[in-house]
XYZ file of C-alpha atoms in Angstrom:
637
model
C 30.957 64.851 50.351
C 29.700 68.031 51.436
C 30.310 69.564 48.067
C 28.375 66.551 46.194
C 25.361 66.934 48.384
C 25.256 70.781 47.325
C 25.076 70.085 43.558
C 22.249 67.395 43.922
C 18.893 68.498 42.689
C 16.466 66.555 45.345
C 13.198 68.007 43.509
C 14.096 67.292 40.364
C 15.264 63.379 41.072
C 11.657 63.557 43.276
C 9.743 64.633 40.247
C 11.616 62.238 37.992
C 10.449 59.200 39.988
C 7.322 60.337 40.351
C 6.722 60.578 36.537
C 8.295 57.017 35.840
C 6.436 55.527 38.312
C 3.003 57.176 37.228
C 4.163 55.752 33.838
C 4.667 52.562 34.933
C 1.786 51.926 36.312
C -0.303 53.684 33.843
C 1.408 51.330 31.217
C 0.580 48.246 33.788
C -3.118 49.102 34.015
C -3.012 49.309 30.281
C -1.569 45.921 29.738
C -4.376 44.740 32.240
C -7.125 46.235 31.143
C -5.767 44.585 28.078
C -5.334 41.621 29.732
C -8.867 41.486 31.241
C -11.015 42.772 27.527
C -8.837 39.782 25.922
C -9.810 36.956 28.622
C -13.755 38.737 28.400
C -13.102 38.471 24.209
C -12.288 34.305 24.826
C -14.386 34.088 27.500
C -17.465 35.669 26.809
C -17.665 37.088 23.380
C -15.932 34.022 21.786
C -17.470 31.652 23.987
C -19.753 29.946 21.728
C -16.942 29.353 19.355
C -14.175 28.263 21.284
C -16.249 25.887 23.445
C -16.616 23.188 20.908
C -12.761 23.800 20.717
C -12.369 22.665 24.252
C -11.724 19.060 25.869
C -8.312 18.857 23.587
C -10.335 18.810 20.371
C -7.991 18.862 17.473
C -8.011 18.839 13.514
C -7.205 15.401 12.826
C -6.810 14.606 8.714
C -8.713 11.438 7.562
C -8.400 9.206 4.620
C -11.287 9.009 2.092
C -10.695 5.024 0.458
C -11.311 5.080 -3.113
C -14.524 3.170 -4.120
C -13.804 -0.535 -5.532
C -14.531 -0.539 -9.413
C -17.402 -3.209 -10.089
C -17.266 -6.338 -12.506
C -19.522 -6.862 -15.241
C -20.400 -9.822 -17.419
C -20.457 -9.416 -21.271
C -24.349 -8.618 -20.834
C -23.823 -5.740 -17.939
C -24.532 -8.478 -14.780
C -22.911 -7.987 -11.941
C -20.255 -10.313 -11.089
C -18.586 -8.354 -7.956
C -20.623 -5.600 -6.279
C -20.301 -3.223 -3.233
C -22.443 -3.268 -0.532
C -23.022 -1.329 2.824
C -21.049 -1.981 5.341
C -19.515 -1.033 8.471
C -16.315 -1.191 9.843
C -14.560 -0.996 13.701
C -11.530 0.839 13.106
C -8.932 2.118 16.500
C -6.683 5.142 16.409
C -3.707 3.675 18.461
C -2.526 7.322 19.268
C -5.969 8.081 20.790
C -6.163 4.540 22.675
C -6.108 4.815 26.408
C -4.542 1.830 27.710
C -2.626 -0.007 25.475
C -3.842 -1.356 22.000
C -4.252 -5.109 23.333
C -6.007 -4.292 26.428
C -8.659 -2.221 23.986
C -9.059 -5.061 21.915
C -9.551 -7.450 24.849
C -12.354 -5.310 25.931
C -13.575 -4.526 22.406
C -14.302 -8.501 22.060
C -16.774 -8.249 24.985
C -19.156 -6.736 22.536
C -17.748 -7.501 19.545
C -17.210 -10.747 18.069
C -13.285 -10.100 17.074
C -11.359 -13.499 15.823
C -7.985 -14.356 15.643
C -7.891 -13.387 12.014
C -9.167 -10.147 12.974
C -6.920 -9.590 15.607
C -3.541 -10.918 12.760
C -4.592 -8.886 10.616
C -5.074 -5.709 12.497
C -1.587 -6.246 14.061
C 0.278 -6.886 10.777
C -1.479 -3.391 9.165
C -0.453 -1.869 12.399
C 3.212 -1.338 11.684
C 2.412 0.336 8.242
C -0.160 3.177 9.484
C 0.796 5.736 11.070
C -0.305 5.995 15.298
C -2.958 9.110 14.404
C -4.781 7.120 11.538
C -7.137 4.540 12.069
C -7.011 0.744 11.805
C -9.621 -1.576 11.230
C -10.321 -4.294 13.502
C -13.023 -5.776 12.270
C -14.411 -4.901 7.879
C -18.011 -6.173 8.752
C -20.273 -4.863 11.339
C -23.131 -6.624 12.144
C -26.532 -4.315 13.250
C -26.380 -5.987 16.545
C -22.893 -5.147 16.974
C -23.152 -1.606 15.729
C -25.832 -0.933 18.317
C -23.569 -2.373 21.157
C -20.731 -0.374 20.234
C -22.754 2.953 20.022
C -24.222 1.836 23.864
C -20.930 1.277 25.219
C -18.726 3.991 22.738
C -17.819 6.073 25.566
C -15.768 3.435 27.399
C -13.719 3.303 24.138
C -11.707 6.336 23.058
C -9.882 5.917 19.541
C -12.490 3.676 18.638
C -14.721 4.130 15.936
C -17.205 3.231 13.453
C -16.623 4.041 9.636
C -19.485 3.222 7.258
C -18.625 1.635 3.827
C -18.409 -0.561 1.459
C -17.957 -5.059 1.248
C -17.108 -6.803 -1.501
C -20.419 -9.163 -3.284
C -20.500 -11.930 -5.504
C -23.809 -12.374 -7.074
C -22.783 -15.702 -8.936
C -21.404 -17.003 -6.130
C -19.999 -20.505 -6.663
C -20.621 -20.498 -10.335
C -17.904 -17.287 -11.193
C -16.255 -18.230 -8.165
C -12.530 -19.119 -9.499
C -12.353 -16.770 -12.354
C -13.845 -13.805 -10.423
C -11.780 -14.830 -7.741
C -12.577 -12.558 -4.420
C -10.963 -9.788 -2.022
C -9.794 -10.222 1.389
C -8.093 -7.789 4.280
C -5.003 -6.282 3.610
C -1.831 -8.255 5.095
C 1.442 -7.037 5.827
C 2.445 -8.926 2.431
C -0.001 -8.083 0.923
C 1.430 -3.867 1.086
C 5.043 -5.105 0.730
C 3.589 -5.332 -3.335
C 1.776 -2.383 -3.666
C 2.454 1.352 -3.475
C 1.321 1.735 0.445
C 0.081 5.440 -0.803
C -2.817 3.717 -3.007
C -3.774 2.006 0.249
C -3.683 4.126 3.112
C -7.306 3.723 4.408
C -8.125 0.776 2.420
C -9.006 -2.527 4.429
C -9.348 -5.257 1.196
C -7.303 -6.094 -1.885
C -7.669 -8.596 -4.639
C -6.341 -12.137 -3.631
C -7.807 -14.330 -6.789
C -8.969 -14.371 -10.276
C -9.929 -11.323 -11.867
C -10.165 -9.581 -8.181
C -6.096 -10.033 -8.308
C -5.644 -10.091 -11.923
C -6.852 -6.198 -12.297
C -5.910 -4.804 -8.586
C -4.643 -2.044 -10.157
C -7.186 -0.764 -12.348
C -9.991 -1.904 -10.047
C -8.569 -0.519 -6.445
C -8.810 3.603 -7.458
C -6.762 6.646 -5.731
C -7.759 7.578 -1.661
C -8.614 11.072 -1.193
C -8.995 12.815 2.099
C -10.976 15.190 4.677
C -10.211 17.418 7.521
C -12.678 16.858 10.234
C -12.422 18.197 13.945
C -12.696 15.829 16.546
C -13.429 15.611 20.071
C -10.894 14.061 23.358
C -12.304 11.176 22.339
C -11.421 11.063 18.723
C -15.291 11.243 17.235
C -15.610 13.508 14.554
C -17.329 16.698 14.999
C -17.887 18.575 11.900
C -15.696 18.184 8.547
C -13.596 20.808 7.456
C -12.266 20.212 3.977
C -12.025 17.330 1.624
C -10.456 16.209 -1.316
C -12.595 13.315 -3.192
C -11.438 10.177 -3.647
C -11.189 8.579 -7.353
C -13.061 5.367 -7.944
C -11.446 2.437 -9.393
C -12.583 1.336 -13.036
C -14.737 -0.745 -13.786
C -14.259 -3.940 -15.859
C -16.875 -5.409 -18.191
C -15.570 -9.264 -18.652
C -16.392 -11.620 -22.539
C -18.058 -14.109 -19.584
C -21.301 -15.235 -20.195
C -23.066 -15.615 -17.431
C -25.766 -17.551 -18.855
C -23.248 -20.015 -20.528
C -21.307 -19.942 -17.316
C -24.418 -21.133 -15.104
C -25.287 -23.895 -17.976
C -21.658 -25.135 -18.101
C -21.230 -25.573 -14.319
C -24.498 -27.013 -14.049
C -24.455 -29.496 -16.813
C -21.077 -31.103 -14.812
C -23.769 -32.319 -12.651
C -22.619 -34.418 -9.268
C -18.963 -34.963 -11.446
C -16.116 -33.146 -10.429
C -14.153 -31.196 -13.498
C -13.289 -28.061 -16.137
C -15.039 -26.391 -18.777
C -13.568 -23.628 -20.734
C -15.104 -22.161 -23.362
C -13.705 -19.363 -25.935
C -14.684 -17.440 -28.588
C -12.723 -18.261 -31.737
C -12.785 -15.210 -33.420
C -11.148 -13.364 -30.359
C -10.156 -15.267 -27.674
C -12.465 -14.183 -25.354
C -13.637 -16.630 -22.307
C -17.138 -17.206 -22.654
C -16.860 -19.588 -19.537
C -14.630 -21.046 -18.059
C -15.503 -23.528 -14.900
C -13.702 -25.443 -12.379
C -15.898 -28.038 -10.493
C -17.305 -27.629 -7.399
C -16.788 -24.184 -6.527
C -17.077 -22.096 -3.729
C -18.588 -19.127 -1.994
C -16.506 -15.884 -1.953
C -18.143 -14.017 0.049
C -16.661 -16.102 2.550
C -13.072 -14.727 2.111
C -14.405 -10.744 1.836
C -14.074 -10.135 5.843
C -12.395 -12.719 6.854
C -12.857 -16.918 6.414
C -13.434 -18.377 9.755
C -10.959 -21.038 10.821
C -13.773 -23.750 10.891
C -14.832 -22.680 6.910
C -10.925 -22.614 5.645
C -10.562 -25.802 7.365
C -13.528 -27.524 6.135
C -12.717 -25.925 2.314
C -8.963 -27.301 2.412
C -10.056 -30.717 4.030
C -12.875 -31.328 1.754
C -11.416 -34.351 -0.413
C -12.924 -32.462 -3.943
C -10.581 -29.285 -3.603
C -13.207 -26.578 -4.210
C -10.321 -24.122 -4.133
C -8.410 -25.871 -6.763
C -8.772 -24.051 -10.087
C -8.925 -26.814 -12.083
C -9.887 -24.797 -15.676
C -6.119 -23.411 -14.767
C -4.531 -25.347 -12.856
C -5.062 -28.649 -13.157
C -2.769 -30.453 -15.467
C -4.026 -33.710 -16.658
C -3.240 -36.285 -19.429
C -4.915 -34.770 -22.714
C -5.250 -38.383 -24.114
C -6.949 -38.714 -27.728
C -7.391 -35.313 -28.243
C -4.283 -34.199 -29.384
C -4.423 -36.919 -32.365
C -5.946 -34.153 -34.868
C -2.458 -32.227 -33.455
C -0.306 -35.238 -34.396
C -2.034 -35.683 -37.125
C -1.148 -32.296 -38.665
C 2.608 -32.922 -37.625
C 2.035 -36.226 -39.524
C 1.173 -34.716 -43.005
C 3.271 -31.815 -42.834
C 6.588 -33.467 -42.326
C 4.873 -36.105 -44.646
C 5.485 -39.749 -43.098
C 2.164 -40.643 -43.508
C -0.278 -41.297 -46.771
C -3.592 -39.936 -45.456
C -5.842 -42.152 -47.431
C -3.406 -44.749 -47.312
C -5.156 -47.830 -44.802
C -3.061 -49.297 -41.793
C -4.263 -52.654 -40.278
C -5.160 -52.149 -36.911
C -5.182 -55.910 -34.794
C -5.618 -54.246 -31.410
C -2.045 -54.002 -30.568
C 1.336 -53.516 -31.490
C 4.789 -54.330 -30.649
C 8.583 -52.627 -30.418
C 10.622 -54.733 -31.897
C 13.109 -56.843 -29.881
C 10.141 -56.345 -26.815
C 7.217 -58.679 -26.369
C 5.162 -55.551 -24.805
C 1.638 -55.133 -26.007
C 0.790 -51.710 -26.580
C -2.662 -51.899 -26.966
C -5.498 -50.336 -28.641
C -8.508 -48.976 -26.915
C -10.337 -51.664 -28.549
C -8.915 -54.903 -27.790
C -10.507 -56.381 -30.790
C -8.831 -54.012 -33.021
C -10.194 -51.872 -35.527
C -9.428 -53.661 -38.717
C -7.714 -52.054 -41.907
C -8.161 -47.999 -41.159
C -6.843 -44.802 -42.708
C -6.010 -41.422 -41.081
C -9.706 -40.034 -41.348
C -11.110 -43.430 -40.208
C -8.310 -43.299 -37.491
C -9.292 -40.003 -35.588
C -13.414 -40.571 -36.471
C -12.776 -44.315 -33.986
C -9.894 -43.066 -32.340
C -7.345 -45.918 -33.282
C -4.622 -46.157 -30.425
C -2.038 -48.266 -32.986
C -2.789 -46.161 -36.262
C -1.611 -43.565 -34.064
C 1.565 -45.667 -32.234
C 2.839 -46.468 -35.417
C 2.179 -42.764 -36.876
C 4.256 -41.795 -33.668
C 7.206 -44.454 -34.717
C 7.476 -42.420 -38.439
C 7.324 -38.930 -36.897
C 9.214 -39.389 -33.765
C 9.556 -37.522 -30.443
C 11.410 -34.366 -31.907
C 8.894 -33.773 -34.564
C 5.902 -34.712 -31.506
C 7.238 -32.247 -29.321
C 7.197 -29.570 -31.888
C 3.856 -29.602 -33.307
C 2.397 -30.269 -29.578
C 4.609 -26.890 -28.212
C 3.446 -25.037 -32.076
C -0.154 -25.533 -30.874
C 0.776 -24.474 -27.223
C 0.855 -27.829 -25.321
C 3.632 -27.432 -22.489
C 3.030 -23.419 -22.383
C 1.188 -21.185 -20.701
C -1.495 -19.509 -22.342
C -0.765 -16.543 -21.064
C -3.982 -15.401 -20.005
C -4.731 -12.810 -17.832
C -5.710 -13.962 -15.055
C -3.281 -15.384 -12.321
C -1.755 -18.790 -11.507
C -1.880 -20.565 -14.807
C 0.346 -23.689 -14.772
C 1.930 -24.844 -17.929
C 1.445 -28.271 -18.435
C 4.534 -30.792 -20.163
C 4.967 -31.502 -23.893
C 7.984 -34.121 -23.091
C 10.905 -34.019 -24.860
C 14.620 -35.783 -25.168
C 15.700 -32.283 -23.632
C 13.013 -32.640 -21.307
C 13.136 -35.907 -19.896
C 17.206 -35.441 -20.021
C 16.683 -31.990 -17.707
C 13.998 -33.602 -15.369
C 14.739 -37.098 -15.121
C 18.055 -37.448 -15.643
C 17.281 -40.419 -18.207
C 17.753 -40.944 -21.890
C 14.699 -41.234 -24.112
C 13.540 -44.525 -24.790
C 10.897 -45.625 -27.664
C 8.189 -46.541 -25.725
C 7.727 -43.435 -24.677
C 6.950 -42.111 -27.982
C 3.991 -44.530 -28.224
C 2.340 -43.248 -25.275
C 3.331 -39.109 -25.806
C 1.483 -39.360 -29.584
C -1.618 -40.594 -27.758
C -1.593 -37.787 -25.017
C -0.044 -40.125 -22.145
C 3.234 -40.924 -20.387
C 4.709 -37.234 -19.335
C 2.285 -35.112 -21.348
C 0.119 -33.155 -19.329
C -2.356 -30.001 -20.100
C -4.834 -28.034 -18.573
C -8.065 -27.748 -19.838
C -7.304 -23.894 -20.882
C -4.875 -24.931 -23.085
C -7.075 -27.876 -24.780
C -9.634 -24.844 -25.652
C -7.243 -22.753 -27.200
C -5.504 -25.835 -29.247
C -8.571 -26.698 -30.733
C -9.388 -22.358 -30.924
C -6.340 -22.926 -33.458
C -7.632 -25.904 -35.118
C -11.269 -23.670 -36.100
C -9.260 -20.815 -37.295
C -7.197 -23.013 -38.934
C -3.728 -21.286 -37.076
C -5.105 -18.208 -36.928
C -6.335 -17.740 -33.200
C -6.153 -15.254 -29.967
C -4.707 -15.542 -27.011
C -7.093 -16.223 -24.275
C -8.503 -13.334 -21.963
C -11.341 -12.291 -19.578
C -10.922 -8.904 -20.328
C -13.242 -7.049 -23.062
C -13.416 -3.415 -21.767
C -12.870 -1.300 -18.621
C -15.370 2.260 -18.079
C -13.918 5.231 -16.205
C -16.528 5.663 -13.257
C -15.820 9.541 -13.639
C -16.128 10.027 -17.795
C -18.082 7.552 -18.506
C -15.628 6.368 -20.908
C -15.606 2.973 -21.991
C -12.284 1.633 -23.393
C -12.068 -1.893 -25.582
C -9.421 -4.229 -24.451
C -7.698 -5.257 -27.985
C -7.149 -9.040 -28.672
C -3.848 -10.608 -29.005
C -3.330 -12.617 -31.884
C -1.563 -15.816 -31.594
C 1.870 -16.191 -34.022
C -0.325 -17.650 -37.217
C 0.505 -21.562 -37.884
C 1.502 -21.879 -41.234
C 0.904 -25.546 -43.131
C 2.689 -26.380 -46.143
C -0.602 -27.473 -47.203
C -3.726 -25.587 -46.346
C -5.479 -29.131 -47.565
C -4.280 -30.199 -44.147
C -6.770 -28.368 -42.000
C -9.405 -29.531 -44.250
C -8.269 -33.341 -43.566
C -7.861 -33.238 -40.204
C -11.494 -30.692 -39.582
C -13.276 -32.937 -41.843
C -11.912 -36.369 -39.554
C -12.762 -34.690 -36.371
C -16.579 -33.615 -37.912
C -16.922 -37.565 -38.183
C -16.483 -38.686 -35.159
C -19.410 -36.597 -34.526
C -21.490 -37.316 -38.175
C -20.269 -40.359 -38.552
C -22.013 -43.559 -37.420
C -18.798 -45.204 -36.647
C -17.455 -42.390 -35.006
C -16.801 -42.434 -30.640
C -18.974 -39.903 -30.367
C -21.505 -39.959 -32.608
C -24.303 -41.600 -30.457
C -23.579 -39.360 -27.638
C -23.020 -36.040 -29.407
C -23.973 -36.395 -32.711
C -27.977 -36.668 -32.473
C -30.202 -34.129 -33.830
C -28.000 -31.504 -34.923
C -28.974 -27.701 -35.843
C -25.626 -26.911 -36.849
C -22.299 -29.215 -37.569
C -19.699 -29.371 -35.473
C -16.161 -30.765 -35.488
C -15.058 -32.497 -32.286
C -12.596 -35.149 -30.344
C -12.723 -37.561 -27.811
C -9.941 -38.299 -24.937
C -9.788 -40.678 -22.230
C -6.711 -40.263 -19.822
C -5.744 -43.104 -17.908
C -4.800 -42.864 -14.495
C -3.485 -46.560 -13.497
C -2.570 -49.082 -16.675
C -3.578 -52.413 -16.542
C -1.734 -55.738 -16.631
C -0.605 -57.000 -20.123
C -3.135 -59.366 -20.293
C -5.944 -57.699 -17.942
C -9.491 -56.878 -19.704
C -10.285 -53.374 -18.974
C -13.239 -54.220 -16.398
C -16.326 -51.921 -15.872
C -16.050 -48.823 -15.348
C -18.379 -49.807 -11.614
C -16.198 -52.048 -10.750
C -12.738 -49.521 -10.678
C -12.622 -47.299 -7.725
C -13.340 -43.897 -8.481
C -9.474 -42.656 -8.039
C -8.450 -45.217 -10.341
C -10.860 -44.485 -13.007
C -9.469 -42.409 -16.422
C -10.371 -38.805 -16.800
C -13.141 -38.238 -19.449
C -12.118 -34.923 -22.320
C -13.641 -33.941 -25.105
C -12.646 -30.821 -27.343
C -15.034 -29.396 -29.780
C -16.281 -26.087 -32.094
C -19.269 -25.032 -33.750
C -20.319 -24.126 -36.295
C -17.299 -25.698 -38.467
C -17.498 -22.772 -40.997
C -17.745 -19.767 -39.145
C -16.976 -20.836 -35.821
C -18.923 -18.973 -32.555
C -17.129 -21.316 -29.511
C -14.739 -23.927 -28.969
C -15.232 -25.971 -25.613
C -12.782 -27.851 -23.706
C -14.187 -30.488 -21.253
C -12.497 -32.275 -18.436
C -14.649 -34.974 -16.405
C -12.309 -36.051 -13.616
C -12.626 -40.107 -13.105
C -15.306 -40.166 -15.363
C -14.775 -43.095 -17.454
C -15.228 -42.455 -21.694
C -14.702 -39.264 -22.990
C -17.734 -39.308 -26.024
C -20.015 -40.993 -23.706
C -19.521 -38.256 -20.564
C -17.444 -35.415 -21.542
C -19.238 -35.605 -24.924
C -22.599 -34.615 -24.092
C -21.475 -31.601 -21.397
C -19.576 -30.011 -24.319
C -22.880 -30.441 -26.245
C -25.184 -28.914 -24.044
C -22.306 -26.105 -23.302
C -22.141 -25.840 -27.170
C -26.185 -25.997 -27.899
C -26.844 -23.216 -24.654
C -24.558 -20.624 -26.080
C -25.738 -21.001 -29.490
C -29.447 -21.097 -29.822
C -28.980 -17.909 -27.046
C -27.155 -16.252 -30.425
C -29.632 -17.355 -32.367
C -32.391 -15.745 -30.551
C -30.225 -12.395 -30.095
C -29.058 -12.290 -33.916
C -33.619 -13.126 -34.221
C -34.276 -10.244 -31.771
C -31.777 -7.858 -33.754
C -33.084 -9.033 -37.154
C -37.076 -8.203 -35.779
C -36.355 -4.255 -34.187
C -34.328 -3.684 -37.735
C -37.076 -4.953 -39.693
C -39.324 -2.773 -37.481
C -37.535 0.612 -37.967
C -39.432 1.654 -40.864
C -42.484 1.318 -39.552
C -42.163 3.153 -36.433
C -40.525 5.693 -38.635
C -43.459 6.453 -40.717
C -45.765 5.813 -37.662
């Protein structure tokens, strides 16, 4: 040990130790002094900066909803508009508490409903926990102002200013508009979620649901900083949101007004098409109803009173509504009738007011108990003869009914673009075989020639039969659409008109027959509507009464007065029609529910329809005609 102690350099190992320790703590001091000039660099220097970084404050990525595309009639009118709004949206993430308890104290200022509160829950499971919600779409000032009083008892809760769906024409647009309403659970299980992230409404009718796509636009988004409380500070970065199109619509709003208004107190349909396109001028289902109702939200008392009100103002009748065509789908028959040729056109049929089957004693009777005396085809659609028609339906039979009904497109949708069309029934063997379970029986061939038994339409189809019958086969298939405009270009692109598979007679003599018949009933004295319709023409038009019964009568009943019937029992008054016959500008459909003879009340609707939209072209093509005949002047002026 001795000799180990003797080798050991003491004032070497001292200096050693003295130098790593004088290192050591030179190198701590360093690291302090670093330590200290960074905490007076955050503290003091930075201070400023990193202050309104304090409190938890965070970056927090928003969604920027795309701007709703607006609607315009054929004219540039509104027909759907956005309007300032705004909206109560919570941030669950930022919620302190639990989401129910902030709504329970949200509705202490806030008028929240049950819908609200559905709603909210069912968008709640497709957003994400750090994006916001809305409660409720619509703020109203006095709400807004009770919020911002009380904001600071409500972390994650916010206001968002933006847009609400408008409908300036209200009632009168109301089922082909259609309207938006909050987003559902359902509602996103349809769509790409992506489109909608930030979005609180979506199309649930008409055209509003018809065009979702093209009308709802991309979301963008925006960095913002935001406080412990989740209010924004101070934004960031953004990426802009792209606006939906916009859609200008063939309505007329004019024509639409004058065709919902000249229904009067009467519940029923008018469509209205241009010919020479297929584009809906109008097209009305009476009464209507207010939209606006359904943009944030339809209270419970409103739906209830809407669905309990006995005249179904949500019922889309134009559409919908599928109704016994009656007499006017004789000029129909009668074109099956001459092309398959069982019948002599000028060839005269006595007409005693009834007929019957033979081995039956059954009256099938004649609108006109009297009867209508020795009658040929034209005389037969000018009076509207019930047995020249039975006994035209005996020669052509069911088959051959069925197929020139389903050529014109009775028993098929339209196809139109707009949603929920229903079809209608052109019967057949097949038909009645398929759905009833039954064998066809003669009888029933009486009644399907005159537009009764099985055979139902819609109004929407009646218009675009007789849109056939003007073009003679050579028609459109209905739509609402005429162009949509890029918000961002400007550009404006046409929608292009589908035409209908042409009908091709064997005869082109047959349109004449069958135009010139239905012109009489109008021009003619003896024709059903020539007292009602007929009067004091400007222009000629071709035309067709229909009365649909709704209960039959007793074989030897007289029909009573119309008074005396209660209104549910009364028939349905139609009447079809297009002007001018040449070059024709509009074909009308008109259904009058329970409203007795078709000439005497649907007649003079589809007038007045008819008269509006034409003297309005008049004046236009009078307008153009004056500024082109003024050119020259104010050139050389």
């Amino acid at each position: 040990m001795a000799g180990d102690d003797a080798i050991k350099n003491h004032a070497a190992e001292r200096r050693l130790f003295v130098i790593r320790t004088v290192v050591a703590c030179g190198l701590l001091t360093l690291l302090i002094g670093l330590l200290f000039a960074r905490i007076y660099y955050l503290q003091v220097y930075k201070h400023g900066y990193y202050e309104t970084r304090s409190q938890d404050n965070r970056m927090r990525m928003a969604v920027v909803p795309p701007v709703r595309g607006l609607i315009f009639d054929r004219d540039g009118q509104l027909l759907a508009n956005n309007r300032p709004a705004y909206q109560l949206e919570i941030v669950p993430e930022q919620v302190k508490g639990t989401v129910r308890q902030t709504i329970d104290r949200l509705g202490r200022i806030v008028d929240i409903s049950d819908a609200d509160r559905e709603r909210f829950f069912s968008r709640l499971n497709q957003t994400p926990s750090f994006r916001g919600t809305p409660i409720k779409l619509s703020l109203t000032q006095a709400e807004v102002a009770r919020f911002e009083v009380n904001r600071e008892q409500f972390p994650g809760v916010d206001i968002r200013a933006g847009l609400t769906r408008h409908y300036p024409l209200g009632k009168y647009a109301a089922h082909i508009v259609g309207y938006v309403g909050g987003i559902t659970e359902r509602d996103l299980s349809n769509v790409d979620k992506k489109r909608y992230r930030g979005s609180s409404h979506i199309g649930k009718s008409g055209v509003e649901l018809a065009y979702e796509s093209a009308l709802h636009g991309y979301p963008g988004s925006r960095v913002v900083e935001t406080n412990a409380s989740g209010r924004a500070l101070r934004q960031l970065d953004e990426t802009p949101a792209k606006a939906g199109d916009s859609l200008i619509l063939t309505l007329d709003s004019g024509l639409q007004k004058a065709a919902y208004n000249a229904l009067g107190d009467k519940d029923g349909a008018v469509v209205a098409l241009d010919p020479q396109n297929g584009g809906v001028l109008a097209l009305v289902s009476k009464p209507g109803y207010n939209p606006d109702l359904f943009v944030d939200g339809i209270s419970h008392a409103n739906y209830a009173k809407l669905i309990s009100d006995p005249h179904k103002p949500l019922y889309n009748r134009a559409l919908q509504g599928q109704y016994p065509p009656g007499s006017t789908i004789k000029p129909v028959m009668a074109i099956g009738a001459l092309e398959t040729g069982v019948i002599d056109p000028d060839k005269k049929v006595w007409c005693p007011g009834y007929i019957t089957l033979p081995g039956s004693d059954h009256h099938y009777r004649d609108w006109k108990r009297s009867g209508q005396g020795w009658i040929n085809l034209t005389q037969a659609i000018e009076r509207s003869s019930d047995v020249y028609f039975y006994k035209l339906g005996m020669k052509l039979g069911i088959d051959d009914i069925h197929r020139y009904g389903s050529m014109f497109g009775l028993g098929h949708k339209t196809g139109i673009d707009l949603p929920r069309e229903n079809a209608g029934i052109m019967p057949s063997r097949e038909w009645k075989r398929g759905n009833r379970g039954q064998p066809w029986y003669p009888g029933e061939t009486l009644i399907t020639v005159i537009g009764q038994g099985y055979t139902t339409s819609t109004p929407l189809q009646l218009a675009s039969m007789v849109s056939e019958i003007a073009e003679r086969g050579h028609a459109y298939r209905p739509h609402v659409l005429k162009a949509t405009k890029n918000p961002q270009s400007g550009e404006v692109t046409p929608y292009k008109p589908e035409a209908l598979p042409p009908i091709q007679l064997k005869d082109e003599r047959h349109w004449n027959t069958v135009i010139n018949a239905m012109r009489g009933v109008i021009d003619n004295p003896h024709g059903t509507a020539h007292h009602y319709v007929g009067m004091n023409l400007k222009y000629p038009i071709a035309g067709k009464s229909g009365s649909a019964q709704v209960a039959g009568l007793p074989q030897n009943e007289v029909a009573p007065d119309l008074a005396s019937i209660p209104y549910k029992l009364r028939e349905h008054a139609l009447f079809i029609a297009f002007a001018p016959i040449e070059h024709p500008k509009i074909a009308v459909a008109v259904l009058v529910e329970h409203g007795g003879g078709g000439s005497s009340v649907a007649g003079p609707i589809a007038r007045e329809v008819i008269d509006h939209y034409l003297d309005q072209q008049s004046q236009n093509d009078s307008r153009q005609a004056d500024n082109a005949s003024a050119s020259p002047s104010q050139q050389d002026s």
